[in-house]
Short mmCIF file of C-alpha atoms and ligand atoms in Angstrom, two decimals:
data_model
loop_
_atom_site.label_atom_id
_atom_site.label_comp_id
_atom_site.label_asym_id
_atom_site.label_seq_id
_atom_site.Cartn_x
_atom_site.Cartn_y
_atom_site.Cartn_z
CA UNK A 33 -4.09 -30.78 -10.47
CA UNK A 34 -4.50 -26.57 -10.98
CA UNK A 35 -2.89 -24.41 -11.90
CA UNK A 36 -3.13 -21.38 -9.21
CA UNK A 37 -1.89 -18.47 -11.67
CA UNK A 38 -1.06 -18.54 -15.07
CA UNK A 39 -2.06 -15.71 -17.57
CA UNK A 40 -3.82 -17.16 -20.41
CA UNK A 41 -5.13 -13.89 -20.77
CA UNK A 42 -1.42 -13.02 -21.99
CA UNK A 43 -1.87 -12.70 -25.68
CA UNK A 44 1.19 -15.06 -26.39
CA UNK A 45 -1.01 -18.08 -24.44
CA UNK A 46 -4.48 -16.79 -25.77
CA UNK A 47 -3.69 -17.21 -29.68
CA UNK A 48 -3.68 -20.84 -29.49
CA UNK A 49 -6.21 -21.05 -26.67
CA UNK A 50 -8.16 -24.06 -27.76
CA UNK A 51 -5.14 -25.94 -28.31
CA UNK A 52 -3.13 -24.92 -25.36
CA UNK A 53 -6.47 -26.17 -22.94
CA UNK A 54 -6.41 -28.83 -24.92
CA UNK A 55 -2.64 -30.34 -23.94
CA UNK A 56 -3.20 -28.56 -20.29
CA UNK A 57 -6.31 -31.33 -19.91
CA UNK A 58 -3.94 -34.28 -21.36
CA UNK A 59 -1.12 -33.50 -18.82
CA UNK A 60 -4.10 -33.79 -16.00
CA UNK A 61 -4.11 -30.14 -15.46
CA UNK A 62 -8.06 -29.61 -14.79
CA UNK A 63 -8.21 -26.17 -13.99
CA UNK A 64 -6.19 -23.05 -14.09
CA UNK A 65 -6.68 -19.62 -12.10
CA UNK A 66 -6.52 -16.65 -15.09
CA UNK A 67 -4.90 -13.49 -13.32
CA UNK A 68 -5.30 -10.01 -14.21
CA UNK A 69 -2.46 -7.91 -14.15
CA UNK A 70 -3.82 -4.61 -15.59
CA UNK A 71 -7.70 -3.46 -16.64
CA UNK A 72 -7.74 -4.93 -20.35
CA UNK A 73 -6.34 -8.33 -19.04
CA UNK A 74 -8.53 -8.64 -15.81
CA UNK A 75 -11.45 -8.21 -18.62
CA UNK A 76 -10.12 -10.52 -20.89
CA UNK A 77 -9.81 -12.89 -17.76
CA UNK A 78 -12.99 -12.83 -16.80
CA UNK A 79 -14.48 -13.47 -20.63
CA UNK A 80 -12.16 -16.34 -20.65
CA UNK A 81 -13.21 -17.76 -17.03
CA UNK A 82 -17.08 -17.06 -18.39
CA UNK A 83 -16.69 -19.24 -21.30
CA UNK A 84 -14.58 -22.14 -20.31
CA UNK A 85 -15.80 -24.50 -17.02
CA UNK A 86 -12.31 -25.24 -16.32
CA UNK A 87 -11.29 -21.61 -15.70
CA UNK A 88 -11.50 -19.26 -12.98
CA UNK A 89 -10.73 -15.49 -12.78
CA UNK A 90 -8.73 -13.03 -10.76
CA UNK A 91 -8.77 -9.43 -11.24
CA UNK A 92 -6.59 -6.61 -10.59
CA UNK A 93 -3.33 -4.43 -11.57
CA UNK A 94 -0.40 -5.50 -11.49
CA UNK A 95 2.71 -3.18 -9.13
CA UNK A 96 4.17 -2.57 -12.50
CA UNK A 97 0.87 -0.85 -13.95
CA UNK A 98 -0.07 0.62 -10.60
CA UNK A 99 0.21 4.17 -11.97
CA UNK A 100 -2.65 3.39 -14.02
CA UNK A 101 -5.06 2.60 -11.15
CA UNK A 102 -7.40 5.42 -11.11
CA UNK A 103 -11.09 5.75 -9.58
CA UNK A 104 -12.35 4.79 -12.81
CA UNK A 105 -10.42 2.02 -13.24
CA UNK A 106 -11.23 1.05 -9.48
CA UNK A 107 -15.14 1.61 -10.58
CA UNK A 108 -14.13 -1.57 -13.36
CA UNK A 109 -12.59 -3.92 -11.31
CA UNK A 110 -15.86 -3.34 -9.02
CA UNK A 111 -18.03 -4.61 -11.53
CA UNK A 112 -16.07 -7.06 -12.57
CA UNK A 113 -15.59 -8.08 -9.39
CA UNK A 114 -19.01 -9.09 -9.06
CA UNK A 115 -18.76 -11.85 -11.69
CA UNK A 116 -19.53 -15.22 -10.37
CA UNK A 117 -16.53 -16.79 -12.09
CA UNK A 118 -14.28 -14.07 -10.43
CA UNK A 119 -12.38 -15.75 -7.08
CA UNK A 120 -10.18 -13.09 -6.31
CA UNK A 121 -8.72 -9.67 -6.48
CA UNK A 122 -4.94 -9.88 -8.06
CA UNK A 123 -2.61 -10.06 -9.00
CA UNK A 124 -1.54 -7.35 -6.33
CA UNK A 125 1.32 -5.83 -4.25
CA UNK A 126 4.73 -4.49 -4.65
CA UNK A 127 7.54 -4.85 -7.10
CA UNK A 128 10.70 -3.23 -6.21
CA UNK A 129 13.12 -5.23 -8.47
CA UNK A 130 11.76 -3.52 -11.22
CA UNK A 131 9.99 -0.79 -10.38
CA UNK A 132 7.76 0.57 -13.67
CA UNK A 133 5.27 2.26 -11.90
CA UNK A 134 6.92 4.95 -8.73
CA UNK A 135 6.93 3.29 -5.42
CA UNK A 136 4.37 5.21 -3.63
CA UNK A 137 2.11 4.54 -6.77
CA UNK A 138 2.32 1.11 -6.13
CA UNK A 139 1.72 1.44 -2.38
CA UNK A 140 -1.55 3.59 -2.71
CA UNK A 141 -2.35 0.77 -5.61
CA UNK A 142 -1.99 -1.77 -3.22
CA UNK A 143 -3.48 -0.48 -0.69
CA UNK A 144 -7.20 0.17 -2.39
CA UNK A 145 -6.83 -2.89 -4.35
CA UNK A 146 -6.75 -4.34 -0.72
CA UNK A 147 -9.98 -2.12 0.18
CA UNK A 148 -11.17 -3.52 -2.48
CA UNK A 149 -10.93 -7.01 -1.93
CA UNK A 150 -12.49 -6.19 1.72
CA UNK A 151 -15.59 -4.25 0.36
CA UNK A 152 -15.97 -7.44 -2.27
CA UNK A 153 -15.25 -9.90 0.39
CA UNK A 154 -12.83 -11.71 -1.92
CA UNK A 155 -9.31 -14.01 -1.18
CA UNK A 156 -5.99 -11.32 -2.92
CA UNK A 157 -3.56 -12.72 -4.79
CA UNK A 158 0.02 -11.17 -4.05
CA UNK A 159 2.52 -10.51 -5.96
CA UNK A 160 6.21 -9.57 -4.28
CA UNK A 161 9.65 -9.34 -5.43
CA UNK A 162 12.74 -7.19 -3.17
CA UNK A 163 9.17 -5.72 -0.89
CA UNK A 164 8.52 -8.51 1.44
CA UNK A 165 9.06 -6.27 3.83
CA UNK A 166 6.44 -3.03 3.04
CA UNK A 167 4.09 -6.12 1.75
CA UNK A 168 3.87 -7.35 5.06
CA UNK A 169 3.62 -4.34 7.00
CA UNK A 170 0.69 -2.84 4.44
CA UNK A 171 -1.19 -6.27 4.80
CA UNK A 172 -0.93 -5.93 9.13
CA UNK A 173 -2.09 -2.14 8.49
CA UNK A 174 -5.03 -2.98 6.18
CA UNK A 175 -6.05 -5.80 7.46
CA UNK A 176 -5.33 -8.03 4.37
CA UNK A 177 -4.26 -11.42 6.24
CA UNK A 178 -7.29 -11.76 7.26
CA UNK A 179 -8.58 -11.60 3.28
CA UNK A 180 -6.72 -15.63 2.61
CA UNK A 181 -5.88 -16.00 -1.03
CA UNK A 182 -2.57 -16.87 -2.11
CA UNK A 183 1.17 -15.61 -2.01
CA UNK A 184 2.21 -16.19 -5.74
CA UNK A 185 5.61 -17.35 -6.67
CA UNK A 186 7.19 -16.81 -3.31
CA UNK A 187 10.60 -16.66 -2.69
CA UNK A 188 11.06 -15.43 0.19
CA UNK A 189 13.30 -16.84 2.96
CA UNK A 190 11.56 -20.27 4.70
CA UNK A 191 11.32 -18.61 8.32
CA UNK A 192 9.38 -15.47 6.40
CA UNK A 193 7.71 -18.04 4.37
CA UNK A 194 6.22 -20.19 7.91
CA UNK A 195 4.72 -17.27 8.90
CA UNK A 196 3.30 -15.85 6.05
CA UNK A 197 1.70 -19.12 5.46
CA UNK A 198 -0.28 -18.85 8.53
CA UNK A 199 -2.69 -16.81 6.48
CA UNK A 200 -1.87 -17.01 2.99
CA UNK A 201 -1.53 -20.04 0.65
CA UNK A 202 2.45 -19.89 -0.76
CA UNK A 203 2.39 -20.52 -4.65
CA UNK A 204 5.50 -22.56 -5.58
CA UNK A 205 5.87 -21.64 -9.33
CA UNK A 206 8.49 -23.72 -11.70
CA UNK A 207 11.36 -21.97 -10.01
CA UNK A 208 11.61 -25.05 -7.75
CA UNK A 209 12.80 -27.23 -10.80
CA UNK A 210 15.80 -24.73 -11.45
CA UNK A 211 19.37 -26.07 -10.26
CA UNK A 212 20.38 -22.85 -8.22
CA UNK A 213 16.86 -22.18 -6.74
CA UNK A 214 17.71 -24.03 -3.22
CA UNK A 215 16.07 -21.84 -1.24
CA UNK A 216 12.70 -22.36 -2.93
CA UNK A 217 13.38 -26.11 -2.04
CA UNK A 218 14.05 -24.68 1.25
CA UNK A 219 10.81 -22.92 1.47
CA UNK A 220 8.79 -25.70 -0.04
CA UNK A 221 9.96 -27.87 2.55
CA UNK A 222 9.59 -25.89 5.51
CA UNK A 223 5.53 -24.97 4.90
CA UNK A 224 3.13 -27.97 5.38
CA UNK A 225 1.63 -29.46 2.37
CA UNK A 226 -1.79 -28.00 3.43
CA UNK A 227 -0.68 -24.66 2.55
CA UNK A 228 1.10 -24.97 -0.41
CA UNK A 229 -0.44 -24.02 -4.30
CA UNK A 230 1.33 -24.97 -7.33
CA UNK A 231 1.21 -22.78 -10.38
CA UNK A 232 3.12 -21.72 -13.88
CA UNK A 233 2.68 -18.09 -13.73
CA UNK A 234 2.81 -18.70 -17.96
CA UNK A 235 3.79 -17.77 -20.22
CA UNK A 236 6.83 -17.09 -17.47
CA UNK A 237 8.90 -19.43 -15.35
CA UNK A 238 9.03 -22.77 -17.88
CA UNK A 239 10.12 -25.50 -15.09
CA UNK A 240 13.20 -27.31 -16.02
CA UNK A 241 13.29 -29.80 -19.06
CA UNK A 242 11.33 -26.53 -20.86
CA UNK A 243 13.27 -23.55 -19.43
CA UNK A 244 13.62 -20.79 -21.95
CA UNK A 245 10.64 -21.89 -23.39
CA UNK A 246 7.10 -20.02 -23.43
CA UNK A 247 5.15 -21.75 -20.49
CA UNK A 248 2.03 -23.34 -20.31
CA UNK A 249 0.16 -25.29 -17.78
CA UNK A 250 0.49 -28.53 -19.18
CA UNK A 251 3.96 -28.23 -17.82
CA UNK A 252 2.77 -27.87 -14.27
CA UNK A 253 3.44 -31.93 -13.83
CA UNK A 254 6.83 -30.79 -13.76
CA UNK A 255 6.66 -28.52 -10.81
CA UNK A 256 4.13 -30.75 -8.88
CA UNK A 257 7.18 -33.58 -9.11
CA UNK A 258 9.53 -31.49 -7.90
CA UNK A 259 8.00 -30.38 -5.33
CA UNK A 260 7.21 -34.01 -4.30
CA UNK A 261 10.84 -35.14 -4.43
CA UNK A 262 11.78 -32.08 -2.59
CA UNK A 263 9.31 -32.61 0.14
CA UNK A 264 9.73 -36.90 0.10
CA UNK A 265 5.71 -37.00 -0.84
CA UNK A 266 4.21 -38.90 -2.73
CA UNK A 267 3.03 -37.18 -5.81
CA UNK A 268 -0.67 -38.64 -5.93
CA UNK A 269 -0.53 -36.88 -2.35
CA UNK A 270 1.17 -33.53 -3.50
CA UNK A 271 -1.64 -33.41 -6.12
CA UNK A 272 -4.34 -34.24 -4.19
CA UNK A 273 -3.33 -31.53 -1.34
CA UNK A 274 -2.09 -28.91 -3.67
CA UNK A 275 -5.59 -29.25 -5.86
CA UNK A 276 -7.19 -29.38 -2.62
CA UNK A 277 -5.62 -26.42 -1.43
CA UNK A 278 -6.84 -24.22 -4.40
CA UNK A 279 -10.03 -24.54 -3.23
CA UNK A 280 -9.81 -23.41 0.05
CA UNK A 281 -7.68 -20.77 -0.90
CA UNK A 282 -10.64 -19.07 -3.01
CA UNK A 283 -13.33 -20.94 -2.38
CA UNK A 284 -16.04 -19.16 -4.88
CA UNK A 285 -14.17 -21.67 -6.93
CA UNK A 286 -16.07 -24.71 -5.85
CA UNK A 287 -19.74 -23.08 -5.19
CA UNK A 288 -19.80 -22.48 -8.98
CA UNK A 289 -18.18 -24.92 -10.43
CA UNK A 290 -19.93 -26.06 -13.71
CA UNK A 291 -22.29 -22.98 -13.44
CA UNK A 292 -21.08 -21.94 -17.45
CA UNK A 293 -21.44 -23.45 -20.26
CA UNK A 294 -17.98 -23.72 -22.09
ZN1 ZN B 500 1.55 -13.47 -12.52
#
C-alpha cells in the first residue's frame, strides 16, 4: 500500500519523523508521495524523499500560496524539479472555498506551474475545491490532461469524476470513511479500480475511528477498507490495484526505486 499525498514535510508530521515512518511501515504502508505546497516545503520534500527509500517527492505551490509564485520561485522549483526522487509537479490548481491568494493569482499560478510540468515532462498533482469547473477548462487550454498524475482528494460529482479519470488518477483521501460523505462513496464506485489512488493528505483528513485527530499514513488501512467495502472488492485486490496504480500514475517512481541510501 502508498500513500499518494501526505505532507510529511508539514512540520507537525516531520518532528517525530523517524517514529511516524516507523508505525506507517507496521500498518503495511510502504511508501508515501511527500507534496509540496509552497517553496520551503517542496525543498523540505525533496530532502526528505533524498534521504528515505520509501519516499518520493512532489513539488509545487499550493492555490492558497499562489501569490507567492514569482520567476524566482519558478527558477527553484526548476531545479528542484530535476531531482531524481522528484515524480511530480504539485500540489497545484485552484481553491475557491477559501481563497488566500486572489483568484487570478491562482490562475496565472496554475497555469505556469502547468508549463512547468510540460517543459519538465513530469505527471501534476491537482488540487480543487468549489473550481472544478475553471480546473478543467485551464487543463483543456494548456494541455495538462495529457501531463497524467493524479486528482487529489476529489470530490467532485461521479459523472465529473468518470471523465476526469480518463486522464487523471482520482485520489480518494479518508473522506470516504466519514458518515455524510456519500457522494465520495458515490464517486469511488463509479471510477474503475485501475484509476483510483488512495492517500491521507496528513496531517489532514484522519479517516474515521481517528477523526479529529492529526493524520498519519499508518492510518491509510482505514481508507483502503473503506473503499473496498464501498466498491464490494476484496481488499488484497484494492491494495494491490491502488499500489499499482501509484506507479503508473508517476512512474519516475519505479525507475529509481532504491537509488538512495536512507
Ligand atoms: Zn495536500
Amino acid at each position: 500500500m502508498i500513500d499518494a499525498h501526505a505532507h510529511l514535510n508539514d512540520p507537525r508530521l516531520s518532528a517525530d519523523l523517524p517514529d511516524l515512518l516507523a508505525r506507517m511501515r507496521a500498518a503495511g504502508v510502504e511508501g508515501a508521495l511527500v507534496v509540496g505546497y509552497d517553496l520551503p516545503s517542496s525543498q523540505r520534500a525533496v530532502a526528505l524523499a533524498r534521504a528515505y527509500p520509501s519516499l518520493r517527492a512532489a513539488v509545487g505551490i499550493h492555490p492558497h500560496d499562489s501569490k507567492d509564485l514569482d520567476a524566482a520561485a519558478l527558477d527553484a522549483l526548476r531545479v528542484l524539479a530535476r531531482e531524481p526522487a522528484v515524480v511530480a509537479i504539485g500540489e497545484i490548481g485552484l481553491d475557491y472555498h477559501y481563497d488566500h491568494s486572489p483568484r487570478p493569482a491562482q490562475r496565472e499560478a496554475f497555469r505556469r506551474q502547468l508549463a512547468l510540468a510540460r517543459e519538465t515532462a513530469l505527471p501534476i498533482v491537482i488540487h480543487e475545491r468549489e473550481a472544478e469547473e475553471e480546473v478543467r477548462a485551464i487543463l483543456d487550454a494548456e494541455e495538462g490532461w495529457a501531463l497524467g498524475g493524479s486528482w487529489h482528494c476529489c470530490s467532485v460529482d461521479a459523472v465529473s469524476a468518470t471523465e476526469i479519470a480518463r486522464h487523471l488518477f482520482i485520489g480518494i483521501a479518508g473522506w470516504i470513511t466519514f458518515p455524510k460523505s456519500e457522494h465520495i462513496r458515490a464517486l469511488a464506485r463509479a471510477v474503475p479500480m485501475e484509476r483510483l489512488l488512495i492517500e491521507t493528505d496528513a496531517p489532514y483528513i484522519t479517516p474515521v475511528p481517528f477523526r479529529g485527530r492529526r493524520n498519519e499514513p499508518a492510518y491509510l488501512p482505514y481508507t483502503l477498507q473503506m473503499l473496498a467495502e464501498v466498491t464490494g472488492k476484496p481488499a488484497g485486490d484494492v491494495e494491490q490495484s491502488t499500489t499499482m496504480n501509484v506507479r503508473r500514475a508517476f512512474p519516475r517512481w519505479t525507475l529509481d526505486e532504491g537509488g538512495y541510501d536512507g
